[in-house]
CSV table of C-alpha atoms in Angstrom, one decimal:
chain,number,residue,atom,x,y,z
A,227,MET,CA,42.1,75.0,98.2
A,228,THR,CA,46.1,73.7,96.7
A,229,ALA,CA,48.4,73.9,98.6
A,230,THR,CA,51.9,76.1,97.3
A,231,PRO,CA,54.7,74.1,95.7
A,232,ASP,CA,58.2,75.0,98.1
A,233,ALA,CA,60.5,77.4,96.1
A,234,GLU,CA,62.8,75.8,93.8
A,235,PRO,CA,66.4,76.1,94.8
A,236,HIS,CA,69.2,78.9,94.2
A,237,GLU,CA,70.8,77.1,91.4
A,238,TYR,CA,74.5,77.7,92.2
A,239,ASP,CA,77.8,77.4,89.3
A,240,PHE,CA,79.8,76.2,91.9
A,241,ASP,CA,79.6,74.5,95.4
A,242,CYS,CA,82.9,76.4,96.9
A,243,LEU,CA,83.9,79.9,95.3
A,244,VAL,CA,88.0,81.1,97.4
A,245,PHE,CA,88.9,84.1,97.6
A,246,ILE,CA,92.5,84.4,98.6
A,247,GLY,CA,93.6,87.8,99.5
A,248,ARG,CA,95.1,90.1,102.8
A,249,PHE,CA,92.6,92.4,103.1
A,250,GLN,CA,94.5,94.9,105.0
A,251,PRO,CA,92.6,96.8,105.7
A,252,THR,CA,88.9,95.5,104.2
A,253,HIS,CA,87.2,97.7,101.1
A,254,LEU,CA,85.0,97.7,99.1
A,255,GLY,CA,87.0,96.3,95.9
A,256,HIS,CA,87.1,93.0,98.2
A,257,LEU,CA,83.2,93.4,99.2
A,258,THR,CA,82.9,93.7,94.6
A,259,VAL,CA,84.2,90.1,94.3
A,260,ILE,CA,83.0,88.4,97.3
A,261,HIS,CA,79.3,90.1,96.5
A,262,GLN,CA,80.0,87.7,93.2
A,263,ALA,CA,81.5,85.0,94.8
A,264,LEU,CA,78.3,83.9,96.6
A,265,LYS,CA,75.5,84.6,94.0
A,266,ARG,CA,77.7,82.7,91.7
A,267,ALA,CA,78.6,79.9,94.6
A,268,ARG,CA,76.5,77.9,98.3
A,269,GLN,CA,79.0,78.5,100.2
A,270,VAL,CA,82.1,81.0,99.5
A,271,ILE,CA,85.6,80.9,101.1
A,272,VAL,CA,87.6,83.2,102.7
A,273,LEU,CA,91.5,83.0,103.3
A,274,ILE,CA,93.1,85.5,105.1
A,275,GLY,CA,96.6,85.3,104.0
A,276,SER,CA,99.9,87.1,106.3
A,277,ALA,CA,98.0,85.4,109.6
A,278,TRP,CA,99.9,85.2,113.2
A,279,GLN,CA,102.6,87.3,111.9
A,280,ALA,CA,104.0,91.2,113.2
A,281,ARG,CA,102.3,94.0,112.4
A,282,SER,CA,104.0,96.3,110.3
A,283,LEU,CA,103.2,99.3,108.3
A,284,ARG,CA,101.8,96.0,105.6
A,285,ASN,CA,100.6,94.4,107.8
A,286,PRO,CA,99.1,96.2,110.1
A,287,TRP,CA,95.8,94.6,111.4
A,288,ARG,CA,95.7,90.7,113.3
A,289,PHE,CA,93.3,88.4,111.9
A,290,ASP,CA,91.3,87.9,114.1
A,291,GLU,CA,90.8,92.0,113.5
A,292,ARG,CA,90.8,91.7,110.2
A,293,ARG,CA,88.2,88.8,110.0
A,294,ARG,CA,85.6,91.5,112.3
A,295,MET,CA,85.7,93.6,110.4
A,296,LEU,CA,85.0,92.1,106.5
A,297,ARG,CA,82.6,90.4,109.2
A,298,SER,CA,80.9,93.8,109.8
A,299,ALA,CA,80.9,94.1,105.6
A,300,PHE,CA,77.8,91.3,105.7
A,301,ASP,CA,74.9,90.3,106.8
A,302,ASP,CA,73.2,87.4,108.9
A,303,GLU,CA,72.4,85.2,105.8
A,304,ASP,CA,75.9,86.3,103.3
A,305,ASN,CA,77.7,85.6,106.9
A,306,GLU,CA,76.3,82.3,107.2
A,307,ARG,CA,77.6,80.9,103.8
A,308,LEU,CA,81.4,82.5,104.2
A,309,GLU,CA,84.1,80.5,105.9
A,310,ILE,CA,86.8,83.2,106.7
A,311,VAL,CA,89.9,81.0,108.2
A,312,PRO,CA,93.9,82.1,108.5
A,313,LEU,CA,96.6,81.1,106.0
A,314,LEU,CA,99.8,81.4,107.0
A,315,ASP,CA,102.1,83.1,104.2
A,316,ALA,CA,105.1,80.7,103.4
A,317,LEU,CA,107.5,82.7,101.0
A,318,TYR,CA,110.1,81.3,100.2
A,319,ASN,CA,108.1,77.7,100.0
A,320,ASN,CA,104.6,77.3,97.2
A,321,ASP,CA,104.4,74.0,97.6
A,322,VAL,CA,103.8,73.9,101.8
A,323,TRP,CA,101.6,76.6,101.2
A,324,VAL,CA,99.6,75.8,98.2
A,325,ARG,CA,99.3,72.0,100.2
A,326,ASP,CA,98.1,74.3,103.1
A,327,VAL,CA,95.4,76.0,101.3
A,328,GLN,CA,94.3,72.2,99.5
A,329,ARG,CA,93.2,70.8,102.7
A,330,LYS,CA,92.1,74.2,104.8
A,331,VAL,CA,89.3,74.0,101.4
A,332,ARG,CA,89.7,70.7,100.9
A,333,ASP,CA,88.4,70.6,104.9
A,334,ILE,CA,85.2,72.8,104.7
A,335,ALA,CA,83.9,72.5,101.3
A,336,SER,CA,81.6,70.3,101.5
A,337,PRO,CA,80.0,67.5,99.7
A,338,SER,CA,76.1,68.4,97.6
A,339,HIS,CA,74.2,65.2,96.5
A,340,ALA,CA,76.6,62.9,97.5
A,341,ARG,CA,78.9,64.0,94.5
A,342,LEU,CA,82.1,65.7,94.8
A,343,PRO,CA,82.2,69.5,94.7
A,344,ARG,CA,83.0,72.0,92.8
A,345,ILE,CA,85.2,74.4,93.4
A,346,GLY,CA,86.8,77.2,91.7
A,347,LEU,CA,88.8,81.1,92.7
A,348,ILE,CA,87.5,83.8,92.2
A,349,GLY,CA,89.8,87.2,92.1
A,350,ALA,CA,90.1,90.9,90.6
A,351,SER,CA,90.7,90.9,87.0
A,352,ARG,CA,94.8,92.5,87.0
A,353,GLY,CA,94.8,90.9,89.7
A,354,GLN,CA,96.9,87.7,91.5
A,355,SER,CA,94.1,85.6,90.4
A,356,SER,CA,96.3,84.1,87.4
A,357,TYR,CA,98.9,83.5,89.6
A,358,TYR,CA,96.4,81.5,91.8
A,359,LEU,CA,95.2,79.3,88.8
A,360,SER,CA,98.6,79.0,87.9
A,361,LEU,CA,99.1,76.9,91.2
A,362,PHE,CA,95.6,75.1,91.6
A,363,PRO,CA,94.8,73.5,88.4
A,364,GLN,CA,92.0,71.3,89.3
A,365,TRP,CA,90.0,74.1,90.4
A,366,GLU,CA,88.7,76.9,87.2
A,367,SER,CA,89.1,80.5,87.6
A,368,VAL,CA,86.6,82.9,88.6
A,369,SER,CA,87.3,87.2,87.8
A,370,VAL,CA,86.1,90.2,88.8
A,371,PRO,CA,86.0,93.2,87.0
A,372,MET,CA,89.1,95.4,89.6
A,373,VAL,CA,87.1,98.4,91.6
A,374,GLU,CA,89.2,101.1,90.2
A,375,GLY,CA,91.2,103.8,92.1
A,376,ILE,CA,90.5,101.6,95.8
A,377,SER,CA,94.4,100.7,96.3
A,378,ALA,CA,94.8,98.9,100.0
A,379,SER,CA,98.6,100.0,100.6
A,380,GLN,CA,97.5,103.3,99.6
A,381,ILE,CA,95.1,103.5,101.9
A,382,ARG,CA,97.4,102.1,105.1
A,383,GLU,CA,99.9,105.0,103.4
A,384,ARG,CA,97.1,108.0,104.5
A,385,LEU,CA,95.6,106.4,107.6
A,386,PHE,CA,100.1,105.9,108.9
A,387,ARG,CA,102.3,109.1,108.4
A,388,SER,CA,100.3,111.7,110.9
A,389,PRO,CA,97.6,110.7,113.4
A,390,ILE,CA,95.9,113.9,112.4
A,391,ALA,CA,95.6,112.9,108.7
A,392,ALA,CA,94.6,109.5,109.8
A,393,ALA,CA,91.5,110.3,111.9
A,394,ASP,CA,90.6,112.9,109.2
A,395,TYR,CA,90.6,109.8,107.0
A,396,ALA,CA,88.2,107.8,108.3
A,397,SER,CA,85.6,111.1,109.3
A,398,ALA,CA,85.2,112.2,106.0
A,399,GLY,CA,87.4,110.6,103.0
A,400,ALA,CA,87.6,106.8,103.6
A,401,SER,CA,83.2,105.7,103.0
A,402,HIS,CA,84.0,105.9,99.0
A,403,GLU,CA,86.7,103.0,100.2
A,404,LEU,CA,85.9,101.6,103.0
A,405,PRO,CA,82.1,100.0,104.4
A,406,PRO,CA,80.7,101.9,107.9
A,407,GLY,CA,82.2,98.6,109.7
A,408,VAL,CA,85.6,98.9,108.8
A,409,ILE,CA,85.8,102.8,108.7
A,410,ASP,CA,84.7,102.2,113.4
A,411,GLY,CA,87.3,99.5,113.3
A,412,ILE,CA,89.8,101.9,111.9
A,413,LYS,CA,88.5,104.0,114.0
A,414,GLN,CA,89.1,102.2,117.3
A,415,PHE,CA,93.0,100.7,116.2
A,416,LEU,CA,93.8,104.8,115.7
A,417,GLU,CA,93.0,104.7,119.2
A,418,THR,CA,95.7,102.3,120.0
A,419,GLU,CA,99.7,102.0,121.1
A,420,ALA,CA,99.8,99.8,118.2
A,421,TYR,CA,99.6,102.6,116.1
A,422,GLN,CA,101.1,105.1,117.7
A,423,GLN,CA,104.2,102.1,116.8
A,424,LEU,CA,103.6,102.3,113.3
A,425,VAL,CA,103.3,105.4,113.4
A,426,GLU,CA,106.8,105.8,113.8
A,427,GLU,CA,108.2,103.0,111.6
A,428,GLN,CA,105.6,105.1,109.1
A,429,GLY,CA,108.4,108.5,110.1
A,430,LEU,CA,111.6,106.4,109.9
A,431,LEU,CA,110.8,104.7,106.4
A,432,ASP,CA,109.7,108.2,105.8
A,433,GLN,CA,113.0,109.6,106.4
A,434,TYR,CA,115.1,106.9,105.7
A,435,ARG,CA,114.0,107.1,101.6
A,436,ARG,CA,114.5,110.4,101.8
A,437,ALA,CA,118.0,109.8,102.9
A,438,TRP,CA,118.5,108.1,99.5
A,439,ALA,CA,115.6,110.5,96.9
A,440,GLN,CA,118.3,111.2,95.3
A,441,ALA,CA,120.3,108.5,94.3
A,442,PRO,CA,120.6,107.2,90.8
A,443,TYR,CA,118.8,104.2,91.2
A,444,PRO,CA,116.7,102.6,93.9
A,445,PRO,CA,119.3,101.0,96.3
A,446,ILE,CA,119.8,97.2,97.0
A,447,PHE,CA,120.6,96.1,100.7
A,448,VAL,CA,122.7,93.3,100.5
A,449,THR,CA,122.6,91.4,104.6
A,450,VAL,CA,123.4,88.6,106.7
A,451,SER,CA,121.3,86.2,109.2
A,452,ALA,CA,123.0,83.2,111.8
A,453,VAL,CA,120.5,80.4,112.3
A,454,VAL,CA,122.4,79.7,115.1
A,455,VAL,CA,120.8,76.3,116.8
A,456,GLN,CA,121.9,73.9,119.4
A,457,SER,CA,119.7,71.7,122.1
A,458,GLY,CA,116.2,72.4,120.3
A,459,HIS,CA,117.1,76.6,121.2
A,460,ILE,CA,117.5,79.4,119.3
A,461,LEU,CA,120.0,81.9,119.1
A,462,LEU,CA,118.0,85.5,118.7
A,463,VAL,CA,118.0,88.4,119.7
A,464,LYS,CA,115.3,91.2,121.0
A,465,ARG,CA,115.2,94.7,119.0
A,466,THR,CA,114.7,97.5,121.4
A,467,ALA,CA,114.3,100.6,118.9
A,468,ALA,CA,111.7,100.6,115.7
A,469,PRO,CA,110.9,98.9,113.3
A,470,GLY,CA,110.3,95.9,115.0
A,471,LYS,CA,110.6,97.4,118.8
A,472,GLY,CA,110.4,94.2,120.9
A,473,LEU,CA,110.3,91.2,118.8
A,474,LEU,CA,112.6,88.6,117.9
A,475,ALA,CA,115.4,88.8,115.7
A,476,LEU,CA,117.6,86.6,114.5
A,477,PRO,CA,121.3,88.6,114.5
A,478,GLY,CA,122.6,89.3,111.5
A,479,GLY,CA,122.4,93.2,110.4
A,480,PHE,CA,124.9,94.9,106.7
A,481,ILE,CA,127.6,94.1,105.3
A,482,ASN,CA,131.0,95.4,104.5
A,483,PRO,CA,132.6,96.2,101.6
A,484,GLN,CA,135.4,94.5,101.7
A,485,GLU,CA,133.7,92.2,103.1
A,486,ARG,CA,132.9,87.6,102.6
A,487,LEU,CA,129.5,87.2,103.4
A,488,LEU,CA,130.3,84.8,105.3
A,489,ASP,CA,132.7,86.5,107.9
A,490,ALA,CA,130.4,88.8,107.9
A,491,CYS,CA,127.7,87.2,109.6
A,492,LEU,CA,130.4,85.8,112.2
A,493,ARG,CA,131.8,88.9,112.6
A,494,GLU,CA,127.7,89.8,113.6
A,495,LEU,CA,128.6,86.8,116.1
A,496,ARG,CA,131.0,88.4,117.5
A,497,GLU,CA,130.8,91.7,118.1
A,498,ARG,CA,126.6,92.0,118.4
A,499,VAL,CA,126.0,88.9,121.0
A,500,ARG,CA,129.2,88.2,121.9
A,501,LEU,CA,128.8,84.5,121.3
A,502,LYS,CA,131.7,83.0,122.9
A,503,VAL,CA,132.2,80.4,120.5
A,504,PRO,CA,135.5,80.5,119.0
A,505,GLU,CA,135.3,81.0,114.9
A,506,PRO,CA,137.1,77.6,113.6
A,507,VAL,CA,134.0,75.6,115.4
A,508,LEU,CA,131.3,77.5,114.1
A,509,LYS,CA,132.8,77.6,110.9
A,510,GLY,CA,132.6,73.8,110.9
A,511,SER,CA,129.3,73.6,112.4
A,512,LEU,CA,128.1,75.0,109.0
A,513,ARG,CA,125.1,73.0,107.5
A,514,GLY,CA,124.1,75.4,105.0
A,515,GLN,CA,123.2,78.7,103.4
A,516,ARG,CA,120.5,80.4,100.9
A,517,LEU,CA,120.1,83.4,99.8
A,518,PHE,CA,116.1,85.2,101.0
A,519,ASP,CA,115.0,87.5,98.7
A,520,GLU,CA,111.0,88.4,98.8
A,521,PRO,CA,110.5,91.4,97.3
A,522,HIS,CA,108.6,93.1,101.0
A,523,ARG,CA,110.3,91.3,103.1
A,524,SER,CA,111.9,94.4,104.3
A,525,TRP,CA,110.5,97.5,105.7
A,526,ARG,CA,113.6,99.7,104.3
A,527,GLY,CA,112.3,98.3,100.5
A,528,ARG,CA,114.5,96.1,98.2
A,529,THR,CA,116.8,94.5,101.1
A,530,LEU,CA,118.2,91.1,100.2
A,531,ALA,CA,119.6,88.5,103.6
A,532,GLU,CA,122.0,86.1,103.5
A,533,ALA,CA,121.6,83.1,106.1
A,534,PHE,CA,123.6,80.8,107.4
A,535,TYR,CA,123.1,77.6,110.0
A,536,PHE,CA,124.7,76.9,112.0
A,537,ALA,CA,123.5,73.2,113.9
A,538,LEU,CA,126.5,73.2,117.1
A,539,ARG,CA,127.6,70.5,118.5
A,540,PRO,CA,124.6,69.3,121.1
A,541,ASP,CA,125.6,70.2,124.7
A,542,GLN,CA,124.1,70.3,128.9
A,543,GLN,CA,125.1,74.0,129.2
A,544,LEU,CA,123.6,76.7,126.1
A,545,PRO,CA,127.4,79.1,123.7
A,546,ARG,CA,127.6,81.9,127.2
A,547,LEU,CA,126.5,85.4,125.7
A,548,LYS,CA,128.2,88.6,127.3
A,549,PRO,CA,125.7,91.6,126.7
A,550,VAL,CA,126.1,94.0,124.2
A,551,LYS,CA,125.9,98.3,125.9
A,552,GLY,CA,123.6,99.8,123.5
A,553,GLY,CA,122.3,96.7,121.8
A,554,ASP,CA,119.5,94.5,120.9
A,555,HIS,CA,119.7,91.2,124.0
A,556,ALA,CA,119.8,88.2,122.7
A,557,ARG,CA,119.0,84.8,124.2
A,558,TRP,CA,118.4,81.3,123.6
A,559,VAL,CA,115.4,80.5,122.7
A,560,PRO,CA,113.6,77.0,123.3
A,561,LEU,CA,112.1,75.6,119.2
A,562,ALA,CA,109.5,75.4,120.6
A,563,ASP,CA,108.5,78.9,121.8
A,564,LEU,CA,108.5,80.3,118.2
A,565,GLU,CA,105.3,82.0,117.2
A,566,PRO,CA,105.5,84.0,113.9
A,567,ASP,CA,104.5,86.6,115.3
A,568,THR,CA,107.1,87.6,117.9
A,569,LEU,CA,109.5,87.8,115.1
A,570,PHE,CA,111.1,90.5,112.7
A,571,GLU,CA,110.3,90.3,109.1
A,572,ASP,CA,110.4,87.4,107.8
A,573,HIS,CA,112.7,85.8,109.9
A,574,PHE,CA,110.2,83.1,111.3
A,575,PHE,CA,110.3,82.3,107.6
A,576,ILE,CA,114.1,81.8,106.8
A,577,ILE,CA,114.2,79.7,110.2
A,578,GLN,CA,111.3,77.7,108.7
A,579,ASN,CA,112.8,76.9,105.6
A,580,PHE,CA,115.9,75.2,107.8
A,581,LEU,CA,114.3,73.4,110.2
A,582,GLY,CA,111.8,72.8,108.2
A,583,LEU,CA,109.1,73.9,111.1
A,584,PRO,CA,105.3,73.2,110.6
A,585,ALA,CA,103.3,75.3,108.8
A,586,ASP,CA,99.9,74.5,110.8
A,587,PHE,CA,99.1,76.7,114.2
A,588,SER,CA,96.3,76.9,115.3
A,589,SER,CA,93.6,80.0,114.2
A,590,PRO,CA,93.8,82.9,116.9
C-alpha cells in the first residue's frame, strides 16, 4: 500500500503583511483587506492606531474593545495568524511614529527558512496606503479595492445622534456594514455610561455647528495652551463639563481679538488657574513655543493651538494655585503619572513634544 504524501505547504507571496488603521469601529471594508492579507501572507500584523486615547466622538472605543470586536470576525485558524497590536499616535513627530511601527513589526515578524522575512503594507486603494508607503520604502505596498458605501465616520454619527436611532441601527441597519460580533459589541456599548457621555458631546457639537452654519466660511479658531513644569510636575486642569468631562487638560483658552498670543497665555494662567508666579518670572522661564495644527485635534472643528513651554526653577514648594469659582480644577501632576488616555484632545502629544516623553506603553 502506497503512503499518501503530505500536502504541500501553502505558498504565500509574503511572510508578513501589515495593516494599519483605527477600526472605530471594525467594518466589512476592514475585513476585506484582512481576508486578502490572510490569503497572501503567512502572518498578518494589524496595528490599531489611537491606542491609549481618551474616549471621544472620533475614538469611542478603547484598544481592548476594538481588538475583541476584530477577533470576533475571524475563526480560530485565522486568529492564529493574526497579531493585533496597539499603536500610539505621534501627531507631531512622524519619525517617532515610524520608529514605533518599525520596532513592532521587527519584533513580531518571524524569519522563514533562515532568511529575512518579506514584509508588505496592505490597505484599501484611495486610503492611506500611498501615504504609508512613503514612510516605509523598505516594504512593498499591496492595494485592495475599496468597499464602496462604508464609512466609519458615518457609522459613528449614526450611533451618537440619539440612543433610539443607534438602537435601531444596531438592531436592523448595521448588518450590511458591520460583522455580527462587532454589532454585539456595539449593543453592549450602548448600555454604558461612556456612551451616554458621548451622546451628550455629539449634541453639543451639533449645537456648535448650527451656531456657525451661516458663516460665509468654515470657522478657524485660535487658542493658547500653557505647558508649565516645575520639579518633575506639570500644571494641569481637570475638566468639569463636556466635552472631555473628567479629563485632564493643559491650561488655556481662546485668544481675545486685540491680544497677542503670549499675553493670552499669561492671562489664562492668571485668571483661570490663579498661578501664583509673577509675570516677569514666567516670561523669564519661557523655553519654547510651537503651533499645533493637526486637523482633527479638536472636537469643534479646525482649531489651532499655540503652546508655550515654561520651565520654572526647581523648588521644594510648588507654586500655589487658587481655585476659581465655577472653573476647571487646577493641580500639579507628577510627570510619572501622565497617561495619554487621561488627557483631553491632543494635549498629551503637546506635552510630549516639549518634554520628550517616551512613546512606549505596556499593552492594555
